[in-house]
mmCIF file of C-alpha atoms in Angstrom:
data_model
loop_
_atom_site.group_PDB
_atom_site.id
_atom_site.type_symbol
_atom_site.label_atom_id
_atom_site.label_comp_id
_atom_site.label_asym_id
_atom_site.label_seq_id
_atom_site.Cartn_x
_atom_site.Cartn_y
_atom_site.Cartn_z
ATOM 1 C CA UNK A 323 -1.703 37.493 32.805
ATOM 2 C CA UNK A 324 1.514 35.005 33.962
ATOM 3 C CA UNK A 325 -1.367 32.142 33.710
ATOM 4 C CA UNK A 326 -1.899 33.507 30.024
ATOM 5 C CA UNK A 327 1.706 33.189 29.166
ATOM 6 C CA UNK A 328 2.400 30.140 31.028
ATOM 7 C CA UNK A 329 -0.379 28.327 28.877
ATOM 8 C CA UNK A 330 0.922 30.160 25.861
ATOM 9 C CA UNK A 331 4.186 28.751 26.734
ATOM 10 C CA UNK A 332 3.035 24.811 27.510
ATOM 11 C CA UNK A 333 1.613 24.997 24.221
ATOM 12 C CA UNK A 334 4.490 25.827 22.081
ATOM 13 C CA UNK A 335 6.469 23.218 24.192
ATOM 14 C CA UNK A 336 3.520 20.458 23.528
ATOM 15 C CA UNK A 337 3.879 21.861 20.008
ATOM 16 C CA UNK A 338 7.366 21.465 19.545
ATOM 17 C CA UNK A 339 7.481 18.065 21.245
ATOM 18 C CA UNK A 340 5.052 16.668 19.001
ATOM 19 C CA UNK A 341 6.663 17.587 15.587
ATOM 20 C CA UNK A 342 10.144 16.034 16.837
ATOM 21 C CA UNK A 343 8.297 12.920 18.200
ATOM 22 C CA UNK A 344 6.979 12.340 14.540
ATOM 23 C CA UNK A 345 10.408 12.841 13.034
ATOM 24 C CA UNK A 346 11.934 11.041 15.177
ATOM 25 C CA UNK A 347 9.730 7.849 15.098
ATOM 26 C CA UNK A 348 11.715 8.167 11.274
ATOM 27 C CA UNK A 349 14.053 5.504 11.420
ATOM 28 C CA UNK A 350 16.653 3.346 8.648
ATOM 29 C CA UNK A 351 18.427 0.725 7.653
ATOM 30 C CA UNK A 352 21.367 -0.535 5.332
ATOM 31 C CA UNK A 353 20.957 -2.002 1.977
ATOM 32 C CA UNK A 354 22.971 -3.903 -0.565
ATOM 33 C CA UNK A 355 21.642 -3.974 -4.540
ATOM 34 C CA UNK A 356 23.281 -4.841 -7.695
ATOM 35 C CA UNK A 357 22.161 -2.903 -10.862
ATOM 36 C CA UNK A 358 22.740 -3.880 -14.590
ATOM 37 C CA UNK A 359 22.428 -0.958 -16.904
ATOM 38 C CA UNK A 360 22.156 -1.142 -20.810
ATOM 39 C CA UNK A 361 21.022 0.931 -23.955
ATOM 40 C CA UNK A 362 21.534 2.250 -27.019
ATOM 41 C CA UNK A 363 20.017 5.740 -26.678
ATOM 42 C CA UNK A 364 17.234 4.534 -24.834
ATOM 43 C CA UNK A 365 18.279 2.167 -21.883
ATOM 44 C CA UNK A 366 16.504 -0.121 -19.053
ATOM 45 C CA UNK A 367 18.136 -0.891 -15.639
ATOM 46 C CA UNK A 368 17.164 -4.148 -13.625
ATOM 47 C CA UNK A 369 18.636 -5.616 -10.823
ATOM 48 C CA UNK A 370 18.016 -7.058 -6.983
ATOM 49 C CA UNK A 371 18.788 -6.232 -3.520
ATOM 50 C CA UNK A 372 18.510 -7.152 -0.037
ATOM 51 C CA UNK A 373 17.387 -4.166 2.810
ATOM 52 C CA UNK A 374 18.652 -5.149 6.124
ATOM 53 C CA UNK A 375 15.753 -3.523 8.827
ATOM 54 C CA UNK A 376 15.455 -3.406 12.613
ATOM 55 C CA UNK A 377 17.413 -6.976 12.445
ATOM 56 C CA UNK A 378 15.247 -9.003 8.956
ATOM 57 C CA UNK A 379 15.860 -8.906 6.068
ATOM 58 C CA UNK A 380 13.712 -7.493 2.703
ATOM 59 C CA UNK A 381 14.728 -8.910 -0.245
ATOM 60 C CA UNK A 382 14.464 -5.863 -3.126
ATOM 61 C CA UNK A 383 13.336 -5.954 -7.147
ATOM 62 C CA UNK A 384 14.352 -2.977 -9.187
ATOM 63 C CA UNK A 385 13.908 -2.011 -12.763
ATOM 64 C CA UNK A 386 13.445 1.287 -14.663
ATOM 65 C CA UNK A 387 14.116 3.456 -17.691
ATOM 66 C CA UNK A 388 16.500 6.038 -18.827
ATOM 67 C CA UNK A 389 15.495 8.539 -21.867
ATOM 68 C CA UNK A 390 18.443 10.698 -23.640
ATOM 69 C CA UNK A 391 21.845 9.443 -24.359
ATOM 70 C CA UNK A 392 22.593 6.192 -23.728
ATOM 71 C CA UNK A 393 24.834 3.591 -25.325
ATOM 72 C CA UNK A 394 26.850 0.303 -23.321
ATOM 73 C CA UNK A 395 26.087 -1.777 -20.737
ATOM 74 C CA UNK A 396 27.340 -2.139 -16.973
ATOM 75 C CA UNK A 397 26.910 -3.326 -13.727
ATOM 76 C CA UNK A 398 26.701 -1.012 -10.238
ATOM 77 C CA UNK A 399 27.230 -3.036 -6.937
ATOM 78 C CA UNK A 400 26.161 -0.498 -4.034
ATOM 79 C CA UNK A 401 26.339 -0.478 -0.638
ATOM 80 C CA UNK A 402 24.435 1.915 2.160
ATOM 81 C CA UNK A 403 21.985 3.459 4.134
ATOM 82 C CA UNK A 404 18.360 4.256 3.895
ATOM 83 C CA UNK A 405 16.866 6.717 6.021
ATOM 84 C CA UNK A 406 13.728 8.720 7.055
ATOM 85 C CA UNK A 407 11.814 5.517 6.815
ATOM 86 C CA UNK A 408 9.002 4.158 9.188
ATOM 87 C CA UNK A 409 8.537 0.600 8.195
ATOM 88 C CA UNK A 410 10.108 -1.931 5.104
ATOM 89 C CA UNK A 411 7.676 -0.874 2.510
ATOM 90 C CA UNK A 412 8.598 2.970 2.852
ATOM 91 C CA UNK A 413 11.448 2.371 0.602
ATOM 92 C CA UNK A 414 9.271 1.756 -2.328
ATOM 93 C CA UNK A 415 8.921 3.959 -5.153
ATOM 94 C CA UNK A 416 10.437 5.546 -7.946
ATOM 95 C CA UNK A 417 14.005 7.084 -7.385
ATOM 96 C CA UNK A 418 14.905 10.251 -10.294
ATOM 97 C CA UNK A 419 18.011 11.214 -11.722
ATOM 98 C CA UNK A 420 19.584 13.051 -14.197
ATOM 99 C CA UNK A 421 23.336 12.601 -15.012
ATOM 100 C CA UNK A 422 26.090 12.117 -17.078
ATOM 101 C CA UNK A 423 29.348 9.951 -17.639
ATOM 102 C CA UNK A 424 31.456 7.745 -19.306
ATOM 103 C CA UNK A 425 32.376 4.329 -17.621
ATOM 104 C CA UNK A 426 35.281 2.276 -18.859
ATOM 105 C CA UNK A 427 36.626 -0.561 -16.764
ATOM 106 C CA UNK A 428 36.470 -0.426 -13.148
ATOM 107 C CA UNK A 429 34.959 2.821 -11.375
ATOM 108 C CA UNK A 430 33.600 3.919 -7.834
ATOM 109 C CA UNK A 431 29.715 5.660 -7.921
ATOM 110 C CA UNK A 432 28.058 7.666 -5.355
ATOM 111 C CA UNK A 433 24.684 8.951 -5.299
ATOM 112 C CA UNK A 434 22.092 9.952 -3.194
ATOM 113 C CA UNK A 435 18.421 9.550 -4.112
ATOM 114 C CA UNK A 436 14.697 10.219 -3.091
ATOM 115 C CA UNK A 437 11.559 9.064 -3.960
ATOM 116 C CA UNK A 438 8.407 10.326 -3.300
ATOM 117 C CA UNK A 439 7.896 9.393 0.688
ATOM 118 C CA UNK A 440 11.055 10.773 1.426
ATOM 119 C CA UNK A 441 13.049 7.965 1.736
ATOM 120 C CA UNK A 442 16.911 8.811 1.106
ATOM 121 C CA UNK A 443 19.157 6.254 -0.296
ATOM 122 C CA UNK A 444 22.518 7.248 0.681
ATOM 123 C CA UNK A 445 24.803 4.802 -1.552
ATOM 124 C CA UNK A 446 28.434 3.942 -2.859
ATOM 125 C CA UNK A 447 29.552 1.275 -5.021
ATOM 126 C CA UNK A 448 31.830 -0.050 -7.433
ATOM 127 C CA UNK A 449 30.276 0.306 -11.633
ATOM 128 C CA UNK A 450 32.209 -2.151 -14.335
ATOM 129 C CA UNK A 451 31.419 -2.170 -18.408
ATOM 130 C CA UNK A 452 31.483 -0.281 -20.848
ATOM 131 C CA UNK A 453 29.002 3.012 -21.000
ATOM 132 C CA UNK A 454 28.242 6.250 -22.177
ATOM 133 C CA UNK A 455 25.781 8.058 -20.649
ATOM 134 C CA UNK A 456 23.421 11.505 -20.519
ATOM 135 C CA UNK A 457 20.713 11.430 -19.378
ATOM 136 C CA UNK A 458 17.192 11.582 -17.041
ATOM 137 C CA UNK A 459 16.488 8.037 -15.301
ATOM 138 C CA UNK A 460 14.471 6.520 -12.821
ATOM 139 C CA UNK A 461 14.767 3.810 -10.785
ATOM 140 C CA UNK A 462 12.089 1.758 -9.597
ATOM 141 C CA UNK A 463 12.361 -0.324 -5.955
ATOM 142 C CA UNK A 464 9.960 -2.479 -4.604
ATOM 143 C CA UNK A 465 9.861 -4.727 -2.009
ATOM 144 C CA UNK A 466 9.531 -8.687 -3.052
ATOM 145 C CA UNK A 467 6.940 -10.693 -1.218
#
């Protein structure tokens, strides 16, 4: 009976050490990228970047779409982290979002974003232009080769 519940026991530890292993092999990185935004009710979004991983650097395209209310044009410089990645490429993807705001001048963004391998884009930036917004967009990253 103890030898029962001493292999029961071994095997929840194995268990438990295996599914924080693969979690923790999840690693990240920082990244710069500079976004133009413009519309008039139905808007586009373009820009570059550079992700800065275990020590190289990945030079970044993005473009993408927003559908609903859109009207101006401005430019988002962001700075920060990406995590619960593996490797360069696990950054690419589509990021969603659905928002709202007016931008006039100067202003300071954050936003935190997903895409579909669960990479999280932690960011914070500075926007400029002239923009009204509401509305559902995605964002579009890829890795330039």
């Amino acid at each position: 009976m103890r030898i029962l519940s001493a292999v029961r026991t071994g095997l929840v530890v194995l268990a438990a050490v295996i599914g924080l292993s693969s979690s923790a092999l999840a690693d990240s990185g920082s990244i710069s990228l500079r976004i133009v935004k413009a519309g008039f009710f139905v808007g586009g979004s373009a820009g570059s970047g550079v992700l800065r991983f275990h020590g190289r650097n990945y030079p970044v395209s993005i473009g993408g779409l927003s559908y609903g209310f859109t009207i101006g044009a401005s430019e988002t410089r962001f700075r920060g982290r990406v995590t619960n990645i593996r490797r360069p490429s696990d950054i690419e993807g589509v990021y969603a979002q659905a928002g709202a705001g007016v931008a006039a001048g100067r202003g300071a963004q954050a936003v935190v974003l997903t895409n579909q391998a669960g990479a999280v884009l932690t960011l914070s930036g500075e926007q400029a232009g002239l923009i009204v917004s509401a509305d559902l967009s995605g964002l579009a990253l890829t890795l330039r080769r």
